[in-house]
XYZ file of C-alpha atoms in Angstrom:
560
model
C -13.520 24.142 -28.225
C -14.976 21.153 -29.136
C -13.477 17.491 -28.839
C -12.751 15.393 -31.977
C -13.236 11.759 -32.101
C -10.011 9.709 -34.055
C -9.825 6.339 -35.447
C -6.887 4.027 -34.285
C -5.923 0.820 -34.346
C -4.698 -1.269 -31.070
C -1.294 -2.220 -30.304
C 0.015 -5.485 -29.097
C 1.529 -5.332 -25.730
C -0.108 -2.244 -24.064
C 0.106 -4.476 -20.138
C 0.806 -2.520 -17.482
C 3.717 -4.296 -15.320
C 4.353 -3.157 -11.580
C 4.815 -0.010 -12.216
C 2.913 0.881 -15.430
C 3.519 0.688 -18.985
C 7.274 0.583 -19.519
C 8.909 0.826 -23.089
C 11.529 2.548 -25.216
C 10.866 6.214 -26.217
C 10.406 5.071 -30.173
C 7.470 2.827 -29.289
C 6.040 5.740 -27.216
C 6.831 8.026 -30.300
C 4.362 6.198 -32.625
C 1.005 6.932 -34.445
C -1.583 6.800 -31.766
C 0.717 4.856 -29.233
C 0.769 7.282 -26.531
C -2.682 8.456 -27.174
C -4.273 4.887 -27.044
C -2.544 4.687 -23.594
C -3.859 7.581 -22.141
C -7.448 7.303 -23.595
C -7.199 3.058 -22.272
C -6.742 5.042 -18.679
C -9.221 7.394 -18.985
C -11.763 4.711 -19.862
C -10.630 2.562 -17.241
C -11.427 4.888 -14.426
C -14.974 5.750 -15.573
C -17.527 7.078 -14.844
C -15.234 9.218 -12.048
C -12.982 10.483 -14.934
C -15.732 12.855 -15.985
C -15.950 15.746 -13.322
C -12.450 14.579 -11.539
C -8.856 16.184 -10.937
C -5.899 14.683 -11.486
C -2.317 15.127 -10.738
C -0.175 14.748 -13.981
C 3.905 15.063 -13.585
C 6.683 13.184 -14.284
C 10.730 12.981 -14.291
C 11.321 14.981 -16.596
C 13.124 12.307 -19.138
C 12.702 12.837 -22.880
C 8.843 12.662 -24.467
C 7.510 13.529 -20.792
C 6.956 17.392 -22.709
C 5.305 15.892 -25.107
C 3.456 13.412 -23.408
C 1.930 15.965 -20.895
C 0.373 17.682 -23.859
C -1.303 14.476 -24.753
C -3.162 14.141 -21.867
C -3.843 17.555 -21.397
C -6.081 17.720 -24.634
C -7.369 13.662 -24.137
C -8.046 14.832 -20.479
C -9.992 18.124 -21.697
C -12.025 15.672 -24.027
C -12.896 13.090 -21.738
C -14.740 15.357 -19.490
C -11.934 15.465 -16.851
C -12.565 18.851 -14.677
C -9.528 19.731 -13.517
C -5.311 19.213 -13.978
C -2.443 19.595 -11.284
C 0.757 19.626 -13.573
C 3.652 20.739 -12.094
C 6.355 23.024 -13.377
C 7.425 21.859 -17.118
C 5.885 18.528 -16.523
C 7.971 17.857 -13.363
C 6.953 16.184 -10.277
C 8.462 13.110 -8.792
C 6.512 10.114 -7.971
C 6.779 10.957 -3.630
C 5.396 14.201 -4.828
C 2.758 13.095 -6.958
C 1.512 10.625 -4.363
C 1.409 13.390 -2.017
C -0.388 16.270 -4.183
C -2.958 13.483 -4.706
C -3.693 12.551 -1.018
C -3.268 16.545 0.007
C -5.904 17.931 -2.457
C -8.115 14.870 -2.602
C -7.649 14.474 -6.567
C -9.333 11.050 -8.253
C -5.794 10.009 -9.613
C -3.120 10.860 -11.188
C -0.851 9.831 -14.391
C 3.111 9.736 -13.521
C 5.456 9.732 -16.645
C 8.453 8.046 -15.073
C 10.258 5.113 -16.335
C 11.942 5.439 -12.864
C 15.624 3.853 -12.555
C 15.498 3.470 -16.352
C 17.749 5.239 -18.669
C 16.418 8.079 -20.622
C 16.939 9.677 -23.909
C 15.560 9.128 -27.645
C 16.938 5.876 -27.656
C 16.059 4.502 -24.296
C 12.885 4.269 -22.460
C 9.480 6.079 -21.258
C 7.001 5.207 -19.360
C 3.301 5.847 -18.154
C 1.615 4.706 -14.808
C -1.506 5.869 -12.892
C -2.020 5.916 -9.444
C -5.024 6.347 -7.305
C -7.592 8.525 -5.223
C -5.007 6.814 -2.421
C -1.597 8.084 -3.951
C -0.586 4.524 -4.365
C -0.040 2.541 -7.920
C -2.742 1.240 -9.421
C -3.849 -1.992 -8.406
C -4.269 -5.196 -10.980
C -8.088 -4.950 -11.136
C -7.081 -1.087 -12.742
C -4.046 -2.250 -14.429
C -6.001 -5.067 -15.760
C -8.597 -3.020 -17.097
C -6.635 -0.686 -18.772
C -4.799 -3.641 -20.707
C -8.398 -4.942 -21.391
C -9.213 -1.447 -23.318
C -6.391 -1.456 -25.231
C -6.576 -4.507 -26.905
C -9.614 -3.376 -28.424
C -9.717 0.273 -28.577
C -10.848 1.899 -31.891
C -10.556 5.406 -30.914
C -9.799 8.105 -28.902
C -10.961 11.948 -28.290
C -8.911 14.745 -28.296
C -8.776 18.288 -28.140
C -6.328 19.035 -30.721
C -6.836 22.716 -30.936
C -6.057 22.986 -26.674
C -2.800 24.928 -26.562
C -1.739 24.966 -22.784
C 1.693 26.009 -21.719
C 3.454 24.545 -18.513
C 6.327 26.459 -18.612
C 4.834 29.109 -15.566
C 3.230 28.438 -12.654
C -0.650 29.111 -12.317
C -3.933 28.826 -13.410
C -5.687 28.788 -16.962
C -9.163 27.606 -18.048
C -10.952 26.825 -21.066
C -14.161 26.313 -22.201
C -14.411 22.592 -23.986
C -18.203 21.561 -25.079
C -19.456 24.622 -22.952
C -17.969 23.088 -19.549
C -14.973 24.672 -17.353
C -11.935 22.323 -18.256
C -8.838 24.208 -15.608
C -5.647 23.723 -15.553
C -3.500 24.490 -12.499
C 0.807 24.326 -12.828
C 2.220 24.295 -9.739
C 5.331 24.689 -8.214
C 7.033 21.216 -8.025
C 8.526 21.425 -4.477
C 5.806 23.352 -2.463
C 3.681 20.668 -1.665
C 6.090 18.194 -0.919
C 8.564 20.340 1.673
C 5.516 21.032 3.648
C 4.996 17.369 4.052
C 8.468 16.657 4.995
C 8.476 19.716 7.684
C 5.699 18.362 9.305
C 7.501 14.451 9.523
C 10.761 15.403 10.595
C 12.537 18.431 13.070
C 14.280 20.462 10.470
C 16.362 22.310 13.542
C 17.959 19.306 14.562
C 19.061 18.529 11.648
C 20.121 21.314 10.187
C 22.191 21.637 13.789
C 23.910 18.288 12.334
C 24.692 19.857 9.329
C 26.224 23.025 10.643
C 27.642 21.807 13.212
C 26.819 22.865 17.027
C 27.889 22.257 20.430
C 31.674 21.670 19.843
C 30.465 19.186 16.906
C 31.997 19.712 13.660
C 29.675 19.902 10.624
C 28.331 16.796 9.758
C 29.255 16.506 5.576
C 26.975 15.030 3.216
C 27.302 14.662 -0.684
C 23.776 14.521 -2.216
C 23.639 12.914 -6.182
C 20.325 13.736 -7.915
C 21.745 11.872 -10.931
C 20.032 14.429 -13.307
C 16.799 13.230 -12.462
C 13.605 15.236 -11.079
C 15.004 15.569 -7.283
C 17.274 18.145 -8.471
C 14.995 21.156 -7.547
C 13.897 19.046 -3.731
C 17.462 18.533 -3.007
C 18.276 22.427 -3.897
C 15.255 23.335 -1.839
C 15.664 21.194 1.139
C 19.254 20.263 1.648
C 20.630 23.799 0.906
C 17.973 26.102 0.888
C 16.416 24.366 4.155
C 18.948 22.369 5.738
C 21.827 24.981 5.153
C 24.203 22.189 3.706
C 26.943 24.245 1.233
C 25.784 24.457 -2.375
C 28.437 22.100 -3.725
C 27.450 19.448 -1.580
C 24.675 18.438 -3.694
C 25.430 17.400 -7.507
C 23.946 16.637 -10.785
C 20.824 18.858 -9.459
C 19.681 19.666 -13.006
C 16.660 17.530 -14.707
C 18.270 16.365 -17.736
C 15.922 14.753 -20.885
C 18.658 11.870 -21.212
C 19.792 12.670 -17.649
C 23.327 13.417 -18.731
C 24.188 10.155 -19.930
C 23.978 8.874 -16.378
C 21.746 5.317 -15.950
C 19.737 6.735 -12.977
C 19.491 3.783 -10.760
C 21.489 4.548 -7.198
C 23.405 1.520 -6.857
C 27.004 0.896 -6.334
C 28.092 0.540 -10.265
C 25.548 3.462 -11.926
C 26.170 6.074 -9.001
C 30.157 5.174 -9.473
C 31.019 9.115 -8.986
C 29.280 9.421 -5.570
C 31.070 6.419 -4.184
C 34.523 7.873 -5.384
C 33.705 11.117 -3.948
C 33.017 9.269 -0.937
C 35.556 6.511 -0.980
C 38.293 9.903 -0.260
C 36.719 10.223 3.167
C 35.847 13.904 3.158
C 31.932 13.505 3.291
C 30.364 11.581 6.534
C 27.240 10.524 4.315
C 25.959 10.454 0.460
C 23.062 9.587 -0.831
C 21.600 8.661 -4.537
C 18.160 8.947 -6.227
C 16.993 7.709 -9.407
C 15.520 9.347 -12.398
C 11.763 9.884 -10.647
C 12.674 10.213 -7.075
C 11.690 6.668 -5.133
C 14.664 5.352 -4.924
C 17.583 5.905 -2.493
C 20.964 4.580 -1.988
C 23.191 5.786 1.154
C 26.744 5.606 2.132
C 28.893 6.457 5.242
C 32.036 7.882 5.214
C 34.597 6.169 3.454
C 31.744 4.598 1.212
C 30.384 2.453 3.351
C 27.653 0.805 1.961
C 24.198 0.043 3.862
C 22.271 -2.248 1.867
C 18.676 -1.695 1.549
C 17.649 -4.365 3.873
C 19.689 -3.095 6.521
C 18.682 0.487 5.801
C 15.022 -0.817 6.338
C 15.904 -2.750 9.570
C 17.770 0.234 11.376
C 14.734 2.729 10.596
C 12.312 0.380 12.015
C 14.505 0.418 15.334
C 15.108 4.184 15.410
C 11.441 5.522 14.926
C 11.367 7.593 17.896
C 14.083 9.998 16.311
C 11.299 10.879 14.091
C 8.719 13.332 15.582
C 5.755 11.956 12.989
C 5.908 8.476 14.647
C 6.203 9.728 17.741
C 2.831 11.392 17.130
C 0.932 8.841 15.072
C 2.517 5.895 16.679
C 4.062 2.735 14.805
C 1.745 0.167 13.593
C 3.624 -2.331 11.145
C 6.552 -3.251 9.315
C 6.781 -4.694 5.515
C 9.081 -5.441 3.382
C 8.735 -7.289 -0.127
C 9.758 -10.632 -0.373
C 13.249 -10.891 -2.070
C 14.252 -8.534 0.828
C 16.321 -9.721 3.446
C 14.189 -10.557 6.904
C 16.659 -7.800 8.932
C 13.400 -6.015 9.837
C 11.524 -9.007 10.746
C 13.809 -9.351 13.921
C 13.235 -5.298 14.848
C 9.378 -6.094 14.362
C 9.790 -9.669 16.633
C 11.801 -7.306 19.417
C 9.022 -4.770 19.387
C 5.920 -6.430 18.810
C 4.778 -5.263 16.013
C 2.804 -6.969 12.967
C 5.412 -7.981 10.091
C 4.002 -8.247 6.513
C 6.097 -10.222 3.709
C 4.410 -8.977 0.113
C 5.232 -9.541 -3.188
C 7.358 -6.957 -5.325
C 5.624 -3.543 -6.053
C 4.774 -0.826 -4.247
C 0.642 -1.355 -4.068
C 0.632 -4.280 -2.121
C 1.933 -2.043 0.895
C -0.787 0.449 -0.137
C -3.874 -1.621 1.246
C -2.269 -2.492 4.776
C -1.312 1.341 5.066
C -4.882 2.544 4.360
C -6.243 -0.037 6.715
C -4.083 1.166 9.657
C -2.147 -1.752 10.007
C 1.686 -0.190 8.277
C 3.826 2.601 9.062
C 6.887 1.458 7.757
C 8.342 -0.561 4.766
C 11.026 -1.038 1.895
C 12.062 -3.314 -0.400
C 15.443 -4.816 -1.783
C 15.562 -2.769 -4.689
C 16.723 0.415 -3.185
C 13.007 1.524 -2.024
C 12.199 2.678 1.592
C 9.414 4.517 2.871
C 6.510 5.100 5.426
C 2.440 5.511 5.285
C 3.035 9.691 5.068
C 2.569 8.901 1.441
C 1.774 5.325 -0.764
C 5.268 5.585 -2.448
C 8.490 4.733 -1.559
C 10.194 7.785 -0.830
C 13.728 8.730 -1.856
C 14.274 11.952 -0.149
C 12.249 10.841 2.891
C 14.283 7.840 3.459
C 17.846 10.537 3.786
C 16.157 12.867 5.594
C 14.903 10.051 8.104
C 18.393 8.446 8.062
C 20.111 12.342 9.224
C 17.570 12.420 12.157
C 18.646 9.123 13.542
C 21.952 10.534 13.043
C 21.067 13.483 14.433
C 19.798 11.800 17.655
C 22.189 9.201 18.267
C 25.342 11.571 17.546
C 26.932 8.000 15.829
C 28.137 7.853 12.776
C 26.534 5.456 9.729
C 29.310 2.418 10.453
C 28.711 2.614 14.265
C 25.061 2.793 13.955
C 24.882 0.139 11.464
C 27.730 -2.465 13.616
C 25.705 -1.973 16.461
C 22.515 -3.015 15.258
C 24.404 -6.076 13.533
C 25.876 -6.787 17.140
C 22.291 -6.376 18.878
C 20.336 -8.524 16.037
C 22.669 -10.447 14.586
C 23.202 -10.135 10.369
C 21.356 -11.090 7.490
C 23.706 -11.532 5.075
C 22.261 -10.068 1.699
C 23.138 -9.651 -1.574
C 21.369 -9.038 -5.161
C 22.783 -10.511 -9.011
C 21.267 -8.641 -11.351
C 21.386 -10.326 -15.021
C 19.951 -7.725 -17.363
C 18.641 -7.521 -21.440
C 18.623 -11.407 -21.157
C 17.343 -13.277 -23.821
C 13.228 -13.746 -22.982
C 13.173 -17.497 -23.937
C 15.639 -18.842 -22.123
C 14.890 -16.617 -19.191
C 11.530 -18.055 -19.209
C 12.851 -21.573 -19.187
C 15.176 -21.279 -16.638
C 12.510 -20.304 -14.221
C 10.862 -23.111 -15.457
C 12.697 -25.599 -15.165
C 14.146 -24.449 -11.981
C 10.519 -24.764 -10.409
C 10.558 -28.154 -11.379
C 13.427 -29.236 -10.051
C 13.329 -27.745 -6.356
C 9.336 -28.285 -6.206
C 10.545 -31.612 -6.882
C 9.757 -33.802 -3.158
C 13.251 -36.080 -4.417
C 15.459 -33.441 -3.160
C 14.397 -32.145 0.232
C 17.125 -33.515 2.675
C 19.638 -33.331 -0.539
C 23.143 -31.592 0.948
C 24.936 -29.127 -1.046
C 28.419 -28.312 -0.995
C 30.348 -25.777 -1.842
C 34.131 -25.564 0.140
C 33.420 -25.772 3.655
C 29.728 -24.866 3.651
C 27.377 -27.199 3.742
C 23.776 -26.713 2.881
C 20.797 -28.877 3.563
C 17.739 -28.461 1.278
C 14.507 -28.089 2.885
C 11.441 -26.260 1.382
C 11.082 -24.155 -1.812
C 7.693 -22.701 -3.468
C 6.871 -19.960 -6.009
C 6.006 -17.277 -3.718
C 2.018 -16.572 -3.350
C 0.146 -13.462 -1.500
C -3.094 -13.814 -0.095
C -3.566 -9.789 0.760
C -5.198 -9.696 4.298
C -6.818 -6.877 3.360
C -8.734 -7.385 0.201
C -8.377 -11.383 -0.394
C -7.097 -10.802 -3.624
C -3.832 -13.318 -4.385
C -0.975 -13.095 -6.115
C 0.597 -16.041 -7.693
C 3.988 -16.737 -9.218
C 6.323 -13.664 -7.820
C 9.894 -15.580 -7.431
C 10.894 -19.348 -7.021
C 12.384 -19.206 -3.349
C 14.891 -22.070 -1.863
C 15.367 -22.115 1.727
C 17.830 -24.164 3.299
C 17.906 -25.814 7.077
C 20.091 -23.396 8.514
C 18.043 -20.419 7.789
C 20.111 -19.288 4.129
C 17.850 -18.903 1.149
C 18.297 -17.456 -2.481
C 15.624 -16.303 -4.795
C 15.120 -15.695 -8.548
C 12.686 -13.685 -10.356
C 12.212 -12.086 -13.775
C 11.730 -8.600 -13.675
C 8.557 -6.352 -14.714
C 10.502 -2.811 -14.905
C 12.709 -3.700 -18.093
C 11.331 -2.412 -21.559
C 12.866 -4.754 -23.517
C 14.177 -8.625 -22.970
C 14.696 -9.780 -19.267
C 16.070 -9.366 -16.202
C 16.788 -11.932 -13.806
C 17.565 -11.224 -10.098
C 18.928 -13.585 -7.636
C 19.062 -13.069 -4.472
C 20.590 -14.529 -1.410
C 20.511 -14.260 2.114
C 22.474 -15.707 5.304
C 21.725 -15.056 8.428
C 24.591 -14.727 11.688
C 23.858 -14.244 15.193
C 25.621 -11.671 17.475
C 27.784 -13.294 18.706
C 28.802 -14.834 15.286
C 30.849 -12.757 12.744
C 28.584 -10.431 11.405
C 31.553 -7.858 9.983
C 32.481 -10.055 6.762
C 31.675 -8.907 3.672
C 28.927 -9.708 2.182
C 30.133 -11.136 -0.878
C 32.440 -13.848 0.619
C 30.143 -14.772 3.235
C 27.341 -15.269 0.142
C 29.730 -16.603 -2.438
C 28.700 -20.385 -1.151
C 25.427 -19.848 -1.412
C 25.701 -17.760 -4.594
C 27.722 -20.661 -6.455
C 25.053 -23.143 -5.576
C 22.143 -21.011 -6.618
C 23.983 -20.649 -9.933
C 24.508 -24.268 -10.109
C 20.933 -25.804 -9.169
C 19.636 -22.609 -11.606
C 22.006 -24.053 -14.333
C 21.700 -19.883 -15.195
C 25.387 -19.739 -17.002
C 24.088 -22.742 -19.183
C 20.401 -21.227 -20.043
C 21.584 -17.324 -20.590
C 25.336 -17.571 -21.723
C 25.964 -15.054 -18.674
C 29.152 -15.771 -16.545
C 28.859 -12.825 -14.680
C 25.747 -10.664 -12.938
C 25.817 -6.980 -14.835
C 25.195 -5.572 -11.436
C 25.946 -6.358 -7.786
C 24.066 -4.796 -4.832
């Protein structure tokens, strides 16, 4: 077969955010949208495109069918040698990192609009990562935007016909050359990699009981995204939990209706089921597999930051960092500094990035990270350069495991050992982009402002002094490269601070997230909830923000 070189015409708007190119399935679905895209990509990573392998999967959501056949043929025509695809076009995003780093491919292109709802009328998306497994960085992302603005055309092999629906190889012949294509088995790779991280006796003996112990319950919620077939494999298959115990385990194109982000209002059903006391742990993941949420019995909720914090001081329950040793902690910037007092305990280096996965990439490769998270639900180690849903459960079930506690006493007695950092997250979402965009602007004004250092705010009883506030900037220590302009932060005297960003991982409009964060000593009261003790703080954010006034919003459309 023989490529064929078509005309097109550039679209407006093609800018990779943090995690790649993020819009609704109808812009996807246009003339030359998707192939643009894909052919920008190609171009960006030449001359290694020609002769390289790359790892193509995604989470299954509607158009990933469709858009695997895309860059199959633009793949075949660009002189790529070889494609990993996994099973009907699924892999998630921890796999996909891993299949990259394990068979030492150039890249590969995940087709994930992660936490995003899917469907015909909701959203798609496209990212690539690198030879590292990680998300590309801005100098990629960058180039790939560049591309698109003035691409002309594209080449294709429209004649390719390659099927992904069994596993194995096939080859063609494109301009005389060997263009293969291997589908693999989604879950292979990936359970080998989590086998040789954690002791899958010991925790299955948690599971199924031993030693006078009663079985240890867990609910698992895939949320009818892509870790349906790793939570069948590993949690029952593996692990021996009972079948039922793991739900919505089927990859659904619209994923059943269900908004696949694991948070206390989209993964409602799990915290009912747990809320009736039957299950000693649940866990959530969203639609492409990165992001966790877990629960204790009774629904208790560990917030992300927390989650983070009480890895980082239970490592040794893991047998992969008691062989490779613990280097660093990270965490992104909105999330609360929990781990930083772990990391002050124990010596270790503490990194403070901005949001996005990549920026944890470069301190992993240089040997100076094994673990990090961030706020928004994400925790995971250097094993691969993606957070790491599935990971972050199974690592949560070995401290569990080791400590014989449950969640609540493991979580109280870190809180009485470190003290708390109050945390909590407003999200604000499909605001209007104007006003958005003026509300962080004005709002940088006004606490960059030198008049109101010393200035006391009050709300009821709490009073807070104002003492330093910047939009947050990252020199990385690795490559030099900085980051400006990633969330106006406030910090107050006695430690509190809130935060407010715009989000990159909407597809249409804007979401802003404020955070806030408190933090109580042990031998203060560090078992309120986290809502009253961060409704002072809250009120004043909203009030210096003036948010109700710029967006019309009088209430956040999620809390975590």
């Amino acid at each position: 077969m023989e490529p064929v070189v078509v005309k097109t015409t550039a679209y407006e708007g093609q800018k990779p955010g943090t995690s790649g190119l993020r819009k609704a399935v109808k812009v996807f679905q246009q003339p030359n949208y998707t192939e643009n895209f894909v052919q920008a990509v190609l171009g960006a990573i030449q001359p290694s495109a020609v002769g390289s392998t790359l790892v193509v999967g995604g989470d299954g959501r509607f158009f990933c069918a469709e858009a695997v056949d895309v860059i199959i043929k633009i793949a075949a025509a660009n002189g790529v040698k070889k494609l990993i695809v996994g099973h009907k076009g699924i892999l998630s995003t921890p796999a996909v990192s891993c299949i990259i780093r394990k068979y030492k491919a150039t890249g590969g292109i995940v087709l994930t609009a992660s936490h995003n709802p899917g469907g015909p009328n909701n959203d798609f998306g496209i990212k690539y990562n690198t030879a590292n497994g990680g998300p590309a960085p801005e100098s990629v992302t960058n180039a790939i935007y560049e591309l698109t603005k003035n691409i002309t055309s594209y080449s294709i092999v429209p004649d390719l016909k390659c099927s992904i629906e069994y596993c194995g190889l096939q080859y063609f012949k494109v301009s005389g050359k060997e263009f293969e294509v291997e589908v693999i088995d989604s879950v292979v790779d990936y359970l080998q990699l989590m086998k040789s991280i954690f002791d899958f006796d010991v925790i299955r003996k948690l599971i199924q009981g031993s030693n006078n112990k009663a079985p240890f319950n867990i609910l698992i919620d895939s949320m009818n995204g892509v870790t349906g077939p790793y939570v069948k494999k590993i949690f029952i298959e593996e692990l021996c939990a009972p079948s039922n115990n793991a739900i919505n385990v089927v990859p659904l194109t619209d994923f059943g209706g269900i908004h696949p982000d694991p948070n206390l209002t989209y993964a409602f059903g799990l915290v009912k089921a747990l809320q009736e006391g039957e299950y000693d742990l649940g866990a959530a993941f969203d639609g492409d597999g990165d992001r966790n949420m877990i629960l204790g019995k009774k629904a208790f909720f560990i917030n992300p930051s927390d989650s983070l914090a009480v890895l980082a001081n239970n490592l040794e329950c893991i047998p992969y960092f008691k062989l490779n040793g613990v280097r660093g902690f990270a965490r992104s910037m909105p999330t609360g500094a929990a781990v930083d007092r772990v990391a002050a305990k124990q010596g270790k280096e503490i990194f403070e990035v901005p949001t996005g996965w990549k920026f944890f990439g470069n301190l992993m490769d240089a040997g100076r990270l094994s673990l990090c998270g961030e706020e928004s639900f994400g925790t995971g180690s250097d094993h691969i350069r993606e957070k790491d849903g599935i990971w972050a459960v199974l690592a949560w079930l070995s401290v569990l495991a080791n400590t014989g506690e449950s969640v609540e006493t493991i979580l109280t007695n870190h809180w009485k050992t470190f003290g708390r950092n109050y945390f909590t997250r407003y999200d604000y979402e499909n605001c209007e982009s104007e006003p958005s965009n003026q509300l962080m602007s004005d709002l940088e004004k006004k606490v960059t402002d030198p008049a109101i250092k010393g200035q006391k705010f009050i709300y009821g009883s709490k009073v807070y002094v104002f003492k330093q506030a910047d939009n947050f900037e990252y020199c990385d220590p690795i490559d030099k490269s900085v980051t400006k302009k990633q969330g106006i932060r406030v910090l107050f005297e006695d430690g509190s601070r809130f935060v407010f960003r715009l989000s990159g991982t909407g597809s249409s409009g804007a979401t802003i997230r404020l955070y806030a964060e408190s933090y109580e000593p042990p031998t203060s009261n560090v078992l309120e909830d986290a809502q009253v003790a961060l409704n002072p703080l809250i009120q004043i954010a909203l009030e210096i923000s003036k948010l109700v006034q710029f967006t019309g919003r009088t209430s956040p459309t999620v809390i975590t």
